[in-house]
Amino acid sequence: MKMATYYHGATRRRSYFEGWYLKHQTQSGRALSLIPALHIDAEGRRTASLQVITENACWWLEYPELLAEERRFRIQLGENLFDSEGVRLQIRQQELTLTGSLSYGRFTPLRSDIMGPFRLLGGMECAHGVISMGHSLHGTLVLNGEMLDFSQGTGYIETDRGRSFPSTYLWAQSIWQDSGTSLMLAVAAIPMGIGGFTGCICVLCHDGREYRLATYRGVRIERWSSSGAMLRQGRYRLAVDVLEGKGHPLRAPVQGEMSRTIHESLGTVLRVRFWIGKELVLDHTDHHAGFEYAVTASKG
């Protein structure tokens, strides 16, 4: 069995980024996401960052270097550690104090790489990965004097790497703690060859099963916009609709430099419906979903 690779940036020299998205959700629905990242500009300068996101605010922190391991999930930024066992944070800056530790339960990986055969295509701007569709949390963090208790909460982890985020894309992530259901959806403009194409990767874990809808499996994207998306693949049909949500500014990569501003919401009200044939097997509204929709001219 091939071992997973959790870090690809050790030998990269220029125009490259690699980041990990770690979402933590309390039992009551409060959310905190952490994005440690490596970035290498066109001149080969290596820098690192940590973005911290809540439902109401976000922060950008810079670090001189990022340390990570290829064969196990383990990332270090200064005194902050992110690994398969949990996170340990010691952030004390002028606008942000975030301290404490969380422990993770067993990860829920996908059965295979979410990129499918796309992982073999050279020249793609960005490759996506899912490390855990859901895992239990235990512990507390103190954010600017407020204690956040994540015990009995739920976590999610994914990763991206490449040169740039797509010029236009949609991303949605949602997890329902009470049912163990989780969703990741990404639709993006892919500039491959003449004209490029619109690609989709999506996975829904529900009732102990993994449903995957993807371009390499023949999915048809019936609509996608800042309001959500509708997908159809064989007998499967998925509707993801944004009912409410306001994003906060985050930095995103363009040719390895974190020079682009996107907007993400951790408090999006997202309705998810899933049909198999004519049967509606899932209809759920999540008030704490993650959502991004970005449109801009790409430099990469």
Coordinates of C-alpha atoms in Angstrom, one line a residue:
M1 CA 0.0 0.0 0.0
K2 CA 1.4 3.4 -1.0
M3 CA 2.2 5.7 1.9
A4 CA 0.5 9.1 2.0
T5 CA 2.7 12.1 1.3
Y6 CA 1.7 15.0 3.6
Y7 CA 4.4 17.5 2.4
H8 CA 5.7 18.2 -1.1
G9 CA 7.6 21.5 -0.7
A10 CA 11.0 20.4 0.6
T11 CA 12.7 20.4 -2.9
R12 CA 10.6 23.2 -4.5
R13 CA 12.6 26.2 -5.5
R14 CA 10.3 28.9 -6.9
S15 CA 6.7 29.9 -7.6
Y16 CA 5.1 27.4 -5.2
F17 CA 2.8 27.3 -2.2
E18 CA 1.5 24.6 0.1
G19 CA -1.0 25.0 2.8
W20 CA -3.2 23.0 5.2
Y21 CA -6.7 23.9 6.3
L22 CA -7.6 22.8 9.8
K23 CA -11.2 23.5 10.8
H24 CA -12.4 23.0 14.4
Q25 CA -16.0 23.2 15.4
T26 CA -17.4 23.2 18.9
Q27 CA -20.5 21.2 19.9
S28 CA -22.5 24.4 19.9
G29 CA -21.3 25.3 16.5
R30 CA -18.5 27.9 17.1
A31 CA -15.7 27.5 14.6
L32 CA -12.0 28.2 14.3
S33 CA -9.9 27.5 11.3
L34 CA -6.1 27.5 11.1
I35 CA -4.1 27.7 7.8
P36 CA -0.4 27.1 8.1
A37 CA 1.4 27.6 4.8
L38 CA 4.7 27.7 2.9
H39 CA 5.1 30.1 0.0
I40 CA 8.0 30.5 -2.4
D41 CA 8.0 33.5 -4.8
A42 CA 9.4 33.7 -8.3
E43 CA 12.9 34.7 -7.0
G44 CA 13.0 31.6 -4.7
R45 CA 12.4 33.4 -1.4
R46 CA 10.8 31.1 1.1
T47 CA 8.4 32.4 3.7
A48 CA 5.7 31.0 5.9
S49 CA 2.4 32.2 7.4
L50 CA -0.5 31.2 9.6
Q51 CA -4.0 32.5 9.0
V52 CA -6.5 32.3 11.8
I53 CA -10.2 32.5 11.0
T54 CA -13.4 32.7 13.2
E55 CA -17.0 33.4 12.3
N56 CA -16.3 37.1 12.9
A57 CA -12.7 37.9 12.3
C58 CA -9.4 36.8 10.7
W59 CA -5.7 37.3 11.3
W60 CA -2.5 37.0 9.2
L61 CA 0.7 36.0 11.0
E62 CA 4.2 35.7 9.3
Y63 CA 6.9 33.3 10.2
P64 CA 10.5 33.0 8.9
E65 CA 10.1 29.3 8.1
L66 CA 7.8 26.3 8.1
L67 CA 9.0 22.8 9.1
A68 CA 7.0 19.8 7.9
E69 CA 7.4 16.1 7.4
E70 CA 6.6 14.1 4.2
R71 CA 5.5 10.8 5.6
R72 CA 3.4 11.9 8.6
F73 CA 1.2 14.9 9.2
R74 CA 3.3 17.2 11.2
I75 CA 3.8 21.0 10.7
Q76 CA 5.6 23.5 12.9
L77 CA 5.5 27.3 12.8
G78 CA 7.6 28.8 15.6
E79 CA 6.1 27.5 18.9
N80 CA 3.0 26.2 17.1
L81 CA 2.6 22.5 16.2
F82 CA 0.0 20.9 14.0
D83 CA 0.0 17.1 13.7
S84 CA -2.1 14.0 13.7
E85 CA -2.5 14.1 17.4
G86 CA -3.8 17.7 17.6
V87 CA -2.6 21.3 17.7
R88 CA -0.6 23.2 20.3
L89 CA -0.7 27.0 20.0
Q90 CA 1.4 29.7 21.7
I91 CA 0.5 32.9 19.8
R92 CA 0.9 36.2 21.6
Q93 CA 0.9 39.2 19.3
Q94 CA -0.4 42.7 19.5
E95 CA -3.8 41.9 17.9
L96 CA -4.1 38.2 18.6
T97 CA -3.5 36.0 21.6
L98 CA -4.3 32.3 20.9
T99 CA -3.1 29.6 23.3
G100 CA -3.9 26.1 24.4
S101 CA -4.0 22.6 22.9
L102 CA -6.5 20.3 21.2
S103 CA -6.3 16.6 20.8
Y104 CA -7.6 14.8 17.7
G105 CA -9.4 11.5 17.4
R106 CA -8.9 9.1 14.6
F107 CA -8.9 10.7 11.1
T108 CA -11.4 9.8 8.5
P109 CA -9.4 9.7 5.2
L110 CA -10.9 9.1 1.8
R111 CA -10.6 5.7 0.1
S112 CA -8.4 7.3 -2.6
D113 CA -6.9 10.6 -3.7
I114 CA -9.7 13.1 -4.3
M115 CA -7.9 14.3 -7.5
G116 CA -8.2 10.9 -9.1
P117 CA -6.4 10.8 -12.5
F118 CA -6.0 14.6 -12.4
R119 CA -3.1 14.0 -10.0
L120 CA -1.1 12.7 -13.0
L121 CA -1.6 15.9 -15.1
G122 CA 1.4 18.2 -15.2
G123 CA 1.1 21.9 -15.2
M124 CA -2.0 22.3 -13.1
E125 CA -2.2 25.5 -11.0
C126 CA -3.4 23.7 -7.9
A127 CA -3.8 20.2 -6.5
H128 CA -6.2 19.5 -3.6
G129 CA -6.1 16.8 -1.0
V130 CA -8.4 15.7 1.9
I131 CA -6.6 14.5 5.0
S132 CA -9.7 13.9 7.3
M133 CA -13.3 14.3 6.5
G134 CA -14.1 14.3 10.2
H135 CA -12.5 13.5 13.6
S136 CA -13.3 14.1 17.2
L137 CA -11.8 17.0 19.2
H138 CA -11.0 17.4 22.9
G139 CA -9.5 20.4 24.7
T140 CA -9.8 24.2 25.0
L141 CA -8.2 27.2 23.4
V142 CA -8.1 30.8 24.7
L143 CA -8.7 33.4 22.0
N144 CA -8.1 37.0 23.1
G145 CA -9.3 36.1 26.6
E146 CA -12.3 34.0 25.5
M147 CA -12.2 30.3 26.3
L148 CA -13.4 28.0 23.5
D149 CA -14.2 24.5 24.6
F150 CA -13.9 22.1 21.7
S151 CA -14.5 18.9 23.7
Q152 CA -17.0 16.7 21.9
G153 CA -16.5 18.9 18.8
T154 CA -15.5 17.9 15.3
G155 CA -12.5 18.6 13.1
Y156 CA -11.8 18.6 9.3
I157 CA -8.4 18.9 7.5
E158 CA -7.6 19.4 3.8
T159 CA -4.6 20.7 1.9
D160 CA -3.7 22.6 -1.3
R161 CA -0.4 22.9 -3.2
G162 CA 0.8 24.4 -6.5
R163 CA 1.5 27.8 -8.0
S164 CA -1.8 29.7 -7.7
F165 CA -5.4 29.3 -6.7
P166 CA -7.7 29.1 -9.8
S167 CA -8.9 32.4 -11.2
T168 CA -12.5 31.4 -10.6
Y169 CA -13.6 28.8 -8.1
L170 CA -16.2 27.7 -5.5
W171 CA -15.4 25.8 -2.4
A172 CA -17.8 24.5 0.3
Q173 CA -17.2 22.4 3.4
S174 CA -19.7 21.2 5.9
I175 CA -19.9 18.7 8.7
W176 CA -22.8 17.6 10.9
Q177 CA -21.6 16.4 14.2
D178 CA -24.9 14.7 15.2
S179 CA -25.0 12.4 12.1
G180 CA -21.4 12.1 11.1
T181 CA -22.2 13.5 7.7
S182 CA -19.6 15.6 5.9
L183 CA -19.2 17.4 2.6
M184 CA -16.4 18.9 0.6
L185 CA -17.1 20.5 -2.8
A186 CA -14.8 22.4 -5.2
V187 CA -15.6 23.7 -8.7
A188 CA -12.9 25.6 -10.5
A189 CA -11.8 27.0 -13.9
I190 CA -8.8 24.9 -15.0
P191 CA -6.5 26.6 -17.6
M192 CA -5.3 23.4 -19.3
G193 CA -4.6 23.5 -23.1
I194 CA -6.6 25.8 -25.4
G195 CA -9.5 27.3 -23.4
G196 CA -9.2 25.0 -20.4
F197 CA -12.3 23.5 -18.7
T198 CA -14.4 23.6 -15.6
G199 CA -13.4 20.9 -13.1
C200 CA -15.2 19.5 -10.1
I201 CA -14.2 17.4 -7.2
C202 CA -16.8 16.6 -4.5
V203 CA -17.2 14.0 -1.8
L204 CA -20.2 13.4 0.5
C205 CA -19.8 11.0 3.5
H206 CA -23.2 9.9 4.7
D207 CA -24.6 6.9 6.5
G208 CA -21.2 5.2 6.4
R209 CA -20.8 5.5 2.7
E210 CA -18.6 7.7 0.5
Y211 CA -20.3 9.3 -2.5
R212 CA -17.9 10.9 -5.0
L213 CA -18.9 13.3 -7.8
A214 CA -16.1 14.4 -10.0
T215 CA -15.2 15.5 -13.5
Y216 CA -13.2 12.3 -13.9
R217 CA -16.4 10.3 -13.1
G218 CA -18.6 12.2 -15.5
V219 CA -20.2 14.7 -13.3
R220 CA -22.3 17.4 -15.0
I221 CA -22.2 20.9 -13.4
E222 CA -25.7 22.2 -14.0
R223 CA -25.0 25.5 -12.2
W224 CA -22.4 27.2 -10.0
S225 CA -22.1 30.7 -8.6
S226 CA -21.8 32.6 -5.4
S227 CA -25.2 31.2 -4.6
G228 CA -24.0 27.6 -4.7
A229 CA -24.0 24.7 -7.1
M230 CA -26.0 21.9 -8.6
L231 CA -24.3 18.6 -9.8
R232 CA -25.6 15.5 -11.5
Q233 CA -23.8 12.3 -12.0
G234 CA -25.7 9.2 -13.1
R235 CA -28.3 8.6 -10.5
Y236 CA -26.8 11.1 -8.1
R237 CA -27.9 14.7 -7.8
L238 CA -26.5 17.2 -5.3
A239 CA -27.7 20.7 -4.6
V240 CA -25.7 23.1 -2.4
D241 CA -27.4 26.4 -1.8
V242 CA -26.1 29.4 0.1
L243 CA -28.9 30.9 2.2
E244 CA -26.8 33.4 4.1
G245 CA -23.2 34.2 4.7
K246 CA -20.6 37.0 4.6
G247 CA -16.9 36.3 4.0
H248 CA -13.8 37.7 5.7
P249 CA -10.7 38.6 3.7
L250 CA -7.9 36.0 3.4
R251 CA -4.7 35.9 1.5
A252 CA -4.3 33.4 -1.4
P253 CA -1.4 32.5 -3.7
V254 CA -0.5 33.9 -7.1
Q255 CA 2.7 32.3 -8.5
G256 CA 3.7 31.4 -4.9
E257 CA 3.2 34.9 -3.5
M258 CA 0.3 35.5 -1.1
S259 CA -0.8 38.6 -3.0
R260 CA -4.4 37.8 -3.8
T261 CA -7.4 38.6 -1.5
I262 CA -10.3 36.1 -1.3
H263 CA -13.2 36.0 1.1
E264 CA -14.2 33.0 3.2
S265 CA -17.1 32.6 5.6
L266 CA -17.1 30.1 8.5
G267 CA -20.7 30.9 9.3
T268 CA -22.4 30.3 6.0
V269 CA -25.9 29.0 6.2
L270 CA -25.8 26.2 3.6
R271 CA -28.6 23.9 2.5
V272 CA -27.4 20.5 1.2
R273 CA -29.7 18.1 -0.6
F274 CA -28.7 14.8 -2.2
W275 CA -30.8 12.5 -4.3
I276 CA -30.2 9.0 -5.5
G277 CA -32.6 8.5 -8.4
K278 CA -35.9 10.1 -7.3
E279 CA -35.2 9.5 -3.6
L280 CA -34.2 12.5 -1.5
V281 CA -31.7 10.8 0.9
L282 CA -30.4 14.0 2.6
D283 CA -31.8 17.5 3.2
H284 CA -29.9 19.4 5.8
T285 CA -29.2 23.1 6.6
D286 CA -25.9 23.8 8.2
H287 CA -25.5 27.2 10.0
H288 CA -21.7 26.8 10.4
A289 CA -20.4 25.9 6.9
G290 CA -17.3 27.1 5.2
F291 CA -17.8 28.7 1.8
E292 CA -15.7 30.7 -0.7
Y293 CA -16.5 32.0 -4.2
A294 CA -13.8 33.9 -6.0
V295 CA -13.5 35.5 -9.4
T296 CA -10.4 37.3 -10.5
A297 CA -7.9 37.5 -13.3
S298 CA -5.2 34.9 -12.8
K299 CA -1.5 35.6 -13.1
G300 CA -0.6 32.0 -12.9

